[in-house]
Coordinates of C-alpha atoms in Angstrom, one line a residue:
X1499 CA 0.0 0.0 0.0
X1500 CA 2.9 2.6 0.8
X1501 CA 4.4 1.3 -2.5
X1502 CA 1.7 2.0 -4.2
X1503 CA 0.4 5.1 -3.0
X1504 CA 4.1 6.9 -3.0
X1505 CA 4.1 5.9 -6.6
X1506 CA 1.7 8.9 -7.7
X1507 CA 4.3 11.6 -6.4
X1508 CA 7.5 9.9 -7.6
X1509 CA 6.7 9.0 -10.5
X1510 CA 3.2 11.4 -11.5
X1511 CA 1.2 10.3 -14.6
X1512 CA -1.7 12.2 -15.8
X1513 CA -5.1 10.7 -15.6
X1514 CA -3.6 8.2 -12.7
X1515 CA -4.3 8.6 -8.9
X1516 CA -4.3 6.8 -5.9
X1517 CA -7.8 5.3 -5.5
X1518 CA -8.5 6.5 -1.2
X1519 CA -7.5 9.8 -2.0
X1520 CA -9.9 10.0 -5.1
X1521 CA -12.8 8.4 -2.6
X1522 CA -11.7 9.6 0.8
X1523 CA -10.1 13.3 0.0
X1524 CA -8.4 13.6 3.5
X1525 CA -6.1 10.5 3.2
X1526 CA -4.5 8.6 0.2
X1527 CA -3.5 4.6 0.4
X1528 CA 0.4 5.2 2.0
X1529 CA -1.1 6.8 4.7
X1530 CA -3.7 5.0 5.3
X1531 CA -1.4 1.7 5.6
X1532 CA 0.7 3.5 8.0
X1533 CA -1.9 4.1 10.5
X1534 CA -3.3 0.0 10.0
X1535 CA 0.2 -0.8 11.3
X1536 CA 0.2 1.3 13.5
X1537 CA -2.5 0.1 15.0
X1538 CA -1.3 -4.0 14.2
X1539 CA 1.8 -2.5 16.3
X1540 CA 0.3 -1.2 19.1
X1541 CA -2.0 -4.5 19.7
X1542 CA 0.5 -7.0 19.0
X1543 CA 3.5 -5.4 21.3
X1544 CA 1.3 -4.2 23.8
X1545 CA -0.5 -8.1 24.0
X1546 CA 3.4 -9.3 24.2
X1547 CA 4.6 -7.1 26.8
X1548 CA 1.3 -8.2 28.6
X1549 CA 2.2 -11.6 28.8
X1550 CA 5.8 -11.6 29.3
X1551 CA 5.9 -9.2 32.0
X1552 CA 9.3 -8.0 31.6
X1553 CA 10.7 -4.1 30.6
X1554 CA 13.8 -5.3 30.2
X1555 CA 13.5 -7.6 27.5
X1556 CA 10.8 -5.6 25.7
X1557 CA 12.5 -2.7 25.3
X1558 CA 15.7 -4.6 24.3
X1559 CA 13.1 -6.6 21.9
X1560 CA 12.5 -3.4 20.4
X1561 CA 15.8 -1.9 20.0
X1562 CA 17.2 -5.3 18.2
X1563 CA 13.7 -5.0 15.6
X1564 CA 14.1 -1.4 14.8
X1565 CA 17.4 -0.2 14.1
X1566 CA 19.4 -3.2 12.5
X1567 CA 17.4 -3.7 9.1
X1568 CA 16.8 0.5 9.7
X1569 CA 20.7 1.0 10.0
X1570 CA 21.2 -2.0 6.8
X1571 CA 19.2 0.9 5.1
X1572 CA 20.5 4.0 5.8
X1573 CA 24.2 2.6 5.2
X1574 CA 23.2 0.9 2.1
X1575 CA 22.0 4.0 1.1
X1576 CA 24.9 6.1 2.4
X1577 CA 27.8 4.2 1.0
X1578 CA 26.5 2.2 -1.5
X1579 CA 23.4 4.1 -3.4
X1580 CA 24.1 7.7 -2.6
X1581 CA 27.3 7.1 -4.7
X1582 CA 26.1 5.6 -7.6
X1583 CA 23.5 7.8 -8.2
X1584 CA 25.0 11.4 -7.0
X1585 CA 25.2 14.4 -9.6
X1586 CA 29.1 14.5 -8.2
X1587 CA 32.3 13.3 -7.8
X1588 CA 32.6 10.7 -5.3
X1589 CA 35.3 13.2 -3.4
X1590 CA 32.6 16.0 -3.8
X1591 CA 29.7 13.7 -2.5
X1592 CA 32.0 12.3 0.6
X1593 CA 33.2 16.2 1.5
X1594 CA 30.0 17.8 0.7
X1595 CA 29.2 21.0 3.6
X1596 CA 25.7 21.6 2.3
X1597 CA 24.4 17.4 3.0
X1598 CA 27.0 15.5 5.2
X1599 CA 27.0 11.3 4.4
X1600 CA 28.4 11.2 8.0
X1601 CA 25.6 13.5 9.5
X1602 CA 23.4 11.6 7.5
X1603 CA 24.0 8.3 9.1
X1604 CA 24.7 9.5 12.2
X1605 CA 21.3 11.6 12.7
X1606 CA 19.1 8.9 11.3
X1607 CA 20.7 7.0 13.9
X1608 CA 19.5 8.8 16.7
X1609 CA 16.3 9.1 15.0
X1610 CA 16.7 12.6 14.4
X1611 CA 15.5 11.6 10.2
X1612 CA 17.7 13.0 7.5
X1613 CA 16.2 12.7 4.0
X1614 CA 19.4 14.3 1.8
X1615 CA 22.8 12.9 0.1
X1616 CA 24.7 14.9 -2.1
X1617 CA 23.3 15.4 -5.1
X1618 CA 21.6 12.5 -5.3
X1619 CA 17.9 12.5 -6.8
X1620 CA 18.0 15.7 -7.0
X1621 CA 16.3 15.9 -10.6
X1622 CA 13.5 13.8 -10.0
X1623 CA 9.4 14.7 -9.5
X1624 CA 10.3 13.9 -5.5
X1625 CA 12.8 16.0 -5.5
X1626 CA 16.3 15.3 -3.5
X1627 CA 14.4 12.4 -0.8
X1628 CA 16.6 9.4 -0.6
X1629 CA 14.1 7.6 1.7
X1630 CA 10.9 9.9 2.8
X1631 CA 9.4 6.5 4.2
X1632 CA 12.0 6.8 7.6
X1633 CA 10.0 9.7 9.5
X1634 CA 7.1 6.7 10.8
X1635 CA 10.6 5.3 13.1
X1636 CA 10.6 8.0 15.2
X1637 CA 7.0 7.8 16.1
X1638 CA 7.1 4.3 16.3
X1639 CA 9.4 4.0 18.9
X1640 CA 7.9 7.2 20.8
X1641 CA 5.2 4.9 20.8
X1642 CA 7.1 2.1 22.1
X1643 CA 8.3 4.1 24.9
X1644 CA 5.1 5.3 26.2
X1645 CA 3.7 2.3 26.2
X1646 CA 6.8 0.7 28.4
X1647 CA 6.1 4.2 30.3
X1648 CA 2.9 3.1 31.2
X1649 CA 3.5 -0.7 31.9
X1650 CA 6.0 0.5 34.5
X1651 CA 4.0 2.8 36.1
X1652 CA 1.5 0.5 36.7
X1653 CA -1.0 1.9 34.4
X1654 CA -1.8 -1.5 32.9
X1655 CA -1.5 -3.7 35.7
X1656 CA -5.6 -3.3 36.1
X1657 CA -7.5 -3.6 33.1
X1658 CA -9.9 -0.6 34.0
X1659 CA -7.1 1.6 34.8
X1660 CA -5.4 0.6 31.7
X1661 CA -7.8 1.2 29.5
X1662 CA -8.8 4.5 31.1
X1663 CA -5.0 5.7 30.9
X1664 CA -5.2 4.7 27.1
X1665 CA -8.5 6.0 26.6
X1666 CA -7.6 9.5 27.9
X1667 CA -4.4 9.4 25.8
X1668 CA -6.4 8.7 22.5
X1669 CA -9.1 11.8 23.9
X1670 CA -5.8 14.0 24.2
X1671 CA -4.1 13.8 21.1
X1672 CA -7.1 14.8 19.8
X1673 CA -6.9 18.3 21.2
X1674 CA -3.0 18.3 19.6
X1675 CA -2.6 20.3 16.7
X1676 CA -0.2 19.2 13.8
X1677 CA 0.6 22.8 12.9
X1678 CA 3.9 23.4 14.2
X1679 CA 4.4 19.8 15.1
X1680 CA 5.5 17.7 12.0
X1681 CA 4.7 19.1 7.6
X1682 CA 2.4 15.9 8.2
X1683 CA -0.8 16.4 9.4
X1684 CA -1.7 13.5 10.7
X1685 CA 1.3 12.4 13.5
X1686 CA -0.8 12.4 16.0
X1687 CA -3.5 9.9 14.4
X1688 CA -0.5 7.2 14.7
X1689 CA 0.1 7.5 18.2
X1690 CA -3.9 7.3 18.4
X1691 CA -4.2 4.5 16.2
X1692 CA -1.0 2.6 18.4
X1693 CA -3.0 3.2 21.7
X1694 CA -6.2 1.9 20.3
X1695 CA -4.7 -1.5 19.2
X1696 CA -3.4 -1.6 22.9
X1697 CA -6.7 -0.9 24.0
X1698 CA -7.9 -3.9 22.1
X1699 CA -4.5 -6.0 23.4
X1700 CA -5.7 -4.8 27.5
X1701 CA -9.3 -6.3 26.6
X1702 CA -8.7 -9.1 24.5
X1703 CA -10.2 -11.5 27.1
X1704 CA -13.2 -8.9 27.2
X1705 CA -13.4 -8.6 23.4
X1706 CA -15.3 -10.8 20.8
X1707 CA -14.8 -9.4 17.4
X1708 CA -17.6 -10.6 15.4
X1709 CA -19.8 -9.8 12.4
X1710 CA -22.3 -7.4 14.6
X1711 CA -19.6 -5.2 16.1
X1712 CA -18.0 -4.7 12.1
X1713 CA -22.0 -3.5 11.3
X1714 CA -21.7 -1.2 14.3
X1715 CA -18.8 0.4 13.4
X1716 CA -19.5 0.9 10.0
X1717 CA -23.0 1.9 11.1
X1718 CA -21.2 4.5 13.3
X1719 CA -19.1 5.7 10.1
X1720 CA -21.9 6.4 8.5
X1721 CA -24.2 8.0 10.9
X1722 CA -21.1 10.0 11.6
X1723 CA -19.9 11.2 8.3
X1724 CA -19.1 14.8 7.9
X1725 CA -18.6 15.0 11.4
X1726 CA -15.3 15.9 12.6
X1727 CA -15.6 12.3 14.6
X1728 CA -15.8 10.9 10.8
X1729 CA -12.3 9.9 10.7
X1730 CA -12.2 8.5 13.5
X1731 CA -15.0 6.2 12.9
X1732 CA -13.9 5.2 9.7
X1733 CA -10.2 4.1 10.3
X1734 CA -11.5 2.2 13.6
X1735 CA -14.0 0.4 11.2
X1736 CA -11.3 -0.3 8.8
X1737 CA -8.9 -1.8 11.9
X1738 CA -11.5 -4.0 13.4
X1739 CA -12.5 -5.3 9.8
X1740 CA -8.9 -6.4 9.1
X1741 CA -8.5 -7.7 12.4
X1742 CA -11.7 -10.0 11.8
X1743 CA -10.6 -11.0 8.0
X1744 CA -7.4 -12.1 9.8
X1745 CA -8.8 -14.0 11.8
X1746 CA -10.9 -16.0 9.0
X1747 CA -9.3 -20.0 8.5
X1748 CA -8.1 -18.9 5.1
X1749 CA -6.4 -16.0 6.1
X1750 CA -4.7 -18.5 8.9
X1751 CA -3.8 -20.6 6.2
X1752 CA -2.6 -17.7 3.9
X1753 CA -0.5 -16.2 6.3
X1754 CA 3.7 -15.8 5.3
X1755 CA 6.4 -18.1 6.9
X1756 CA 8.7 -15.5 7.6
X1757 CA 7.8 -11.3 8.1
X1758 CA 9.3 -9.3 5.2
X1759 CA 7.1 -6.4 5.6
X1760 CA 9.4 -4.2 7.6
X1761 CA 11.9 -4.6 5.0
X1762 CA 9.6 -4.0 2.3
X1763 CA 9.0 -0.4 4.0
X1764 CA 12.1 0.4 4.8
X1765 CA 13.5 -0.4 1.0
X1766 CA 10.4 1.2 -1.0
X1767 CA 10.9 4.7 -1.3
X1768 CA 14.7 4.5 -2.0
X1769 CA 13.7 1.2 -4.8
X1770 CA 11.4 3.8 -5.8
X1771 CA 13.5 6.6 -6.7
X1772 CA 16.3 4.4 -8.5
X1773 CA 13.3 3.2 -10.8
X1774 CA 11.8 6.6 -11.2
X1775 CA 15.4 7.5 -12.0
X1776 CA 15.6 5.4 -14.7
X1777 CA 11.9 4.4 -15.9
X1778 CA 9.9 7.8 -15.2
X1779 CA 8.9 7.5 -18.7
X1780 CA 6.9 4.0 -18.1
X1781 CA 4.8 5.8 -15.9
X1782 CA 3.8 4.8 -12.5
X1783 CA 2.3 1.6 -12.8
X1784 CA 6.2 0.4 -14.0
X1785 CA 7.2 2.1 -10.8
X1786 CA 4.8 0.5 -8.5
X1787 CA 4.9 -3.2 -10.0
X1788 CA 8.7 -3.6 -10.4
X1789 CA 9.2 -1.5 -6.7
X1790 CA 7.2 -3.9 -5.0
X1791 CA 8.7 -7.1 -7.1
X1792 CA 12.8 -5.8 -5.7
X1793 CA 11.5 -4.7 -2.6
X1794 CA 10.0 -8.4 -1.9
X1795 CA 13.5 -9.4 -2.6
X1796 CA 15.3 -6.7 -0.7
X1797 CA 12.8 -7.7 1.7
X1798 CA 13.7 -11.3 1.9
X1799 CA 17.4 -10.5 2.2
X1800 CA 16.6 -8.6 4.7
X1801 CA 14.4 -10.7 6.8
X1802 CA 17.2 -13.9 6.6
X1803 CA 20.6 -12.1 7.0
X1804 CA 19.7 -9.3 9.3
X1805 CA 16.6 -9.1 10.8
X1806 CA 15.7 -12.7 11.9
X1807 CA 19.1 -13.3 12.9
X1808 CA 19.5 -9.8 15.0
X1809 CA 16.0 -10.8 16.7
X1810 CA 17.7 -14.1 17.5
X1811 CA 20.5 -12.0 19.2
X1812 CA 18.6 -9.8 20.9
X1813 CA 16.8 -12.7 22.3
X1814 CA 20.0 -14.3 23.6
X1815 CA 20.9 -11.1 24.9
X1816 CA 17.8 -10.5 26.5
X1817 CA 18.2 -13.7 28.5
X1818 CA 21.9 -13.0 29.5
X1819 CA 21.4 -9.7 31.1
X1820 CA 17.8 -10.8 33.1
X1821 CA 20.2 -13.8 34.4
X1822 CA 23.0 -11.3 35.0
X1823 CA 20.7 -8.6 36.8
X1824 CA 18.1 -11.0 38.3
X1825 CA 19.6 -14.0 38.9
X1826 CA 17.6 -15.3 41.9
X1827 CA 14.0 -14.0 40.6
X1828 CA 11.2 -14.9 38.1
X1829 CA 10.2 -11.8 38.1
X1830 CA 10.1 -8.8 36.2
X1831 CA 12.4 -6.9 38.6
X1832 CA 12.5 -3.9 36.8
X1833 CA 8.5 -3.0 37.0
X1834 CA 8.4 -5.1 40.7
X1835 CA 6.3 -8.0 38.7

């Protein structure tokens, strides 16, 4: 969905659009999948932390997911793609003082997103953007901490405080404005979105997700349309619809042996760009069909030699320091569990 809906700015074609912004007008398909993992993030981390109980290893969890296929990226990018396709020479591009390769990696690092390499894409409709996919990592794992934030204070310890704690949260960011915040209006919709799915992930014993409550909430979209609660109905009936056709036998049986969709994310936008860069002739249908066919294989690459085996090492090292730290408790000794 990203794949496809970046495709209409980097590589335009008249008489094409993305299909949700032509229905919807206020969001277009890239956005829209951003929020529905957003929301898949926030139930399926929040129901893990849940049920192992232990800060320590989620937040190491988290830091061994993120930032080694991120980092693969961002080097990739850095050393190997910023230098093939830059406008200059590769002492130029390495010395540049306008867009530093070193502040580059370093500030995407720390999460502080950095979008520029010398002179690279610099010609094309998305102008200069090596990867315009990366901003989402920041508030992913501002989302990450405030939901350790809350697990350790206590917050979700009782399922009615919990959900009150994550309910207010939701009602709050509501009342935040984007303007001044982020070019991107609709920031604080992900953090929503994130504590929704933990809502669902505190309740699941309370919840039964079934044909009725999908009527209801599309009901409630309805009634509610042109309302300013309209988006807010809608992308909650889109989540819980999902969530129920993943549920379905067939879907069970469908489902992938192995998780390439983080690398498929992180590799779009920059598989994009080279294609635009060399295809924006072919229009954007090329760009989205042979993006997502690379990026599938990026994304496999990714999964096997860096991601699966970094989660395996984070695992390992999760269980070395709880032994190291706690070695005479089954508890999570960092929240007093």
């Amino acid at each position: 969905m990203v794949i496809y809906g970046h495709a209409y700015s980097i590589a335009p074609e008249v008489g094409r659009s993305d299909f949700i912004q032509d229905i919807l007008g206020f969001d277009y398909t890239g956005s829209l999948a951003v929020k529905i993992f957003f929301f898949i993030s926030g139930l399926v981390v929040t129901n893990s932390l849940l049920v192992k109980r232990n800060a320590l290893s989620f937040l190491i969890s988290r830091v061994f997911r993120i930032w080694p296929a991120f980092m693969f990226v961002v080097l990739s990018c850095a050393f190997v793609i910023g230098p093939i396709y830059t406008d200059y020479t590769l002492g130029d591009y390495f010395h540049s003082p306008q867009f530093s390769v070193v502040d580059y990696v370093v500030s995407n690092f720390r999460l502080d997103i950095r979008y520029y390499l010398p002179g690279v894409f610099f010609e094309l409709p998305y102008e200069a953007a090596v990867n315009g996919s990366l901003w989402t990592l920041f508030y992913e794992v501002a989302a990450y901490l405030m939901l350790l934030l809350f697990y350790m204070g206590g917050l979700l310890r009782d399922r009615f405080v919990g959900s009150l704690s994550l309910g207010l949260s939701i009602l709050m960011l509501h009342f935040i404005q984007p303007d001044g915040m982020h070019a991107v209006w609709h920031q604080p919709f992900l953090m929503q979105c994130f504590a929704f799915g933990a809502l669902l992930a505190l309740n699941k014993d309370f919840f039964n997700l079934h044909i009725g409550v999908l009527v209801l909430a599309w009901s409630a979209y309805v009634a509610g349309a042109d309302s300013s609660a309209e988006r807010y109905f809608l992308y909650i009936a889109i989540f819980l619809t999902l969530l129920y056709i993943s549920s379905l036998k067939l879907m069970l049986r469908l489902k992938a042996p192995v998780d390439i969709s983080y690398g498929v994310y992180l590799w779009g936008f920059p598989v994009q760009q080279m294609m635009a860069y060399h295809f924006l002739d072919w229009g954007v249908r090329f760009n989205q069909i042979a993006s997502l066919i690379l990026c599938i294989i990026l994304g496999l690459i990714s999964w096997y030699f860096v991601e699966a085996r970094c989660i395996r090492y984070g695992t390992q090292f999760s269980r070395f320091l709880n032994k190291k730290l706690f070695p005479n408790s089954g508890k999570d000794m960092v929240s007093g569990r």
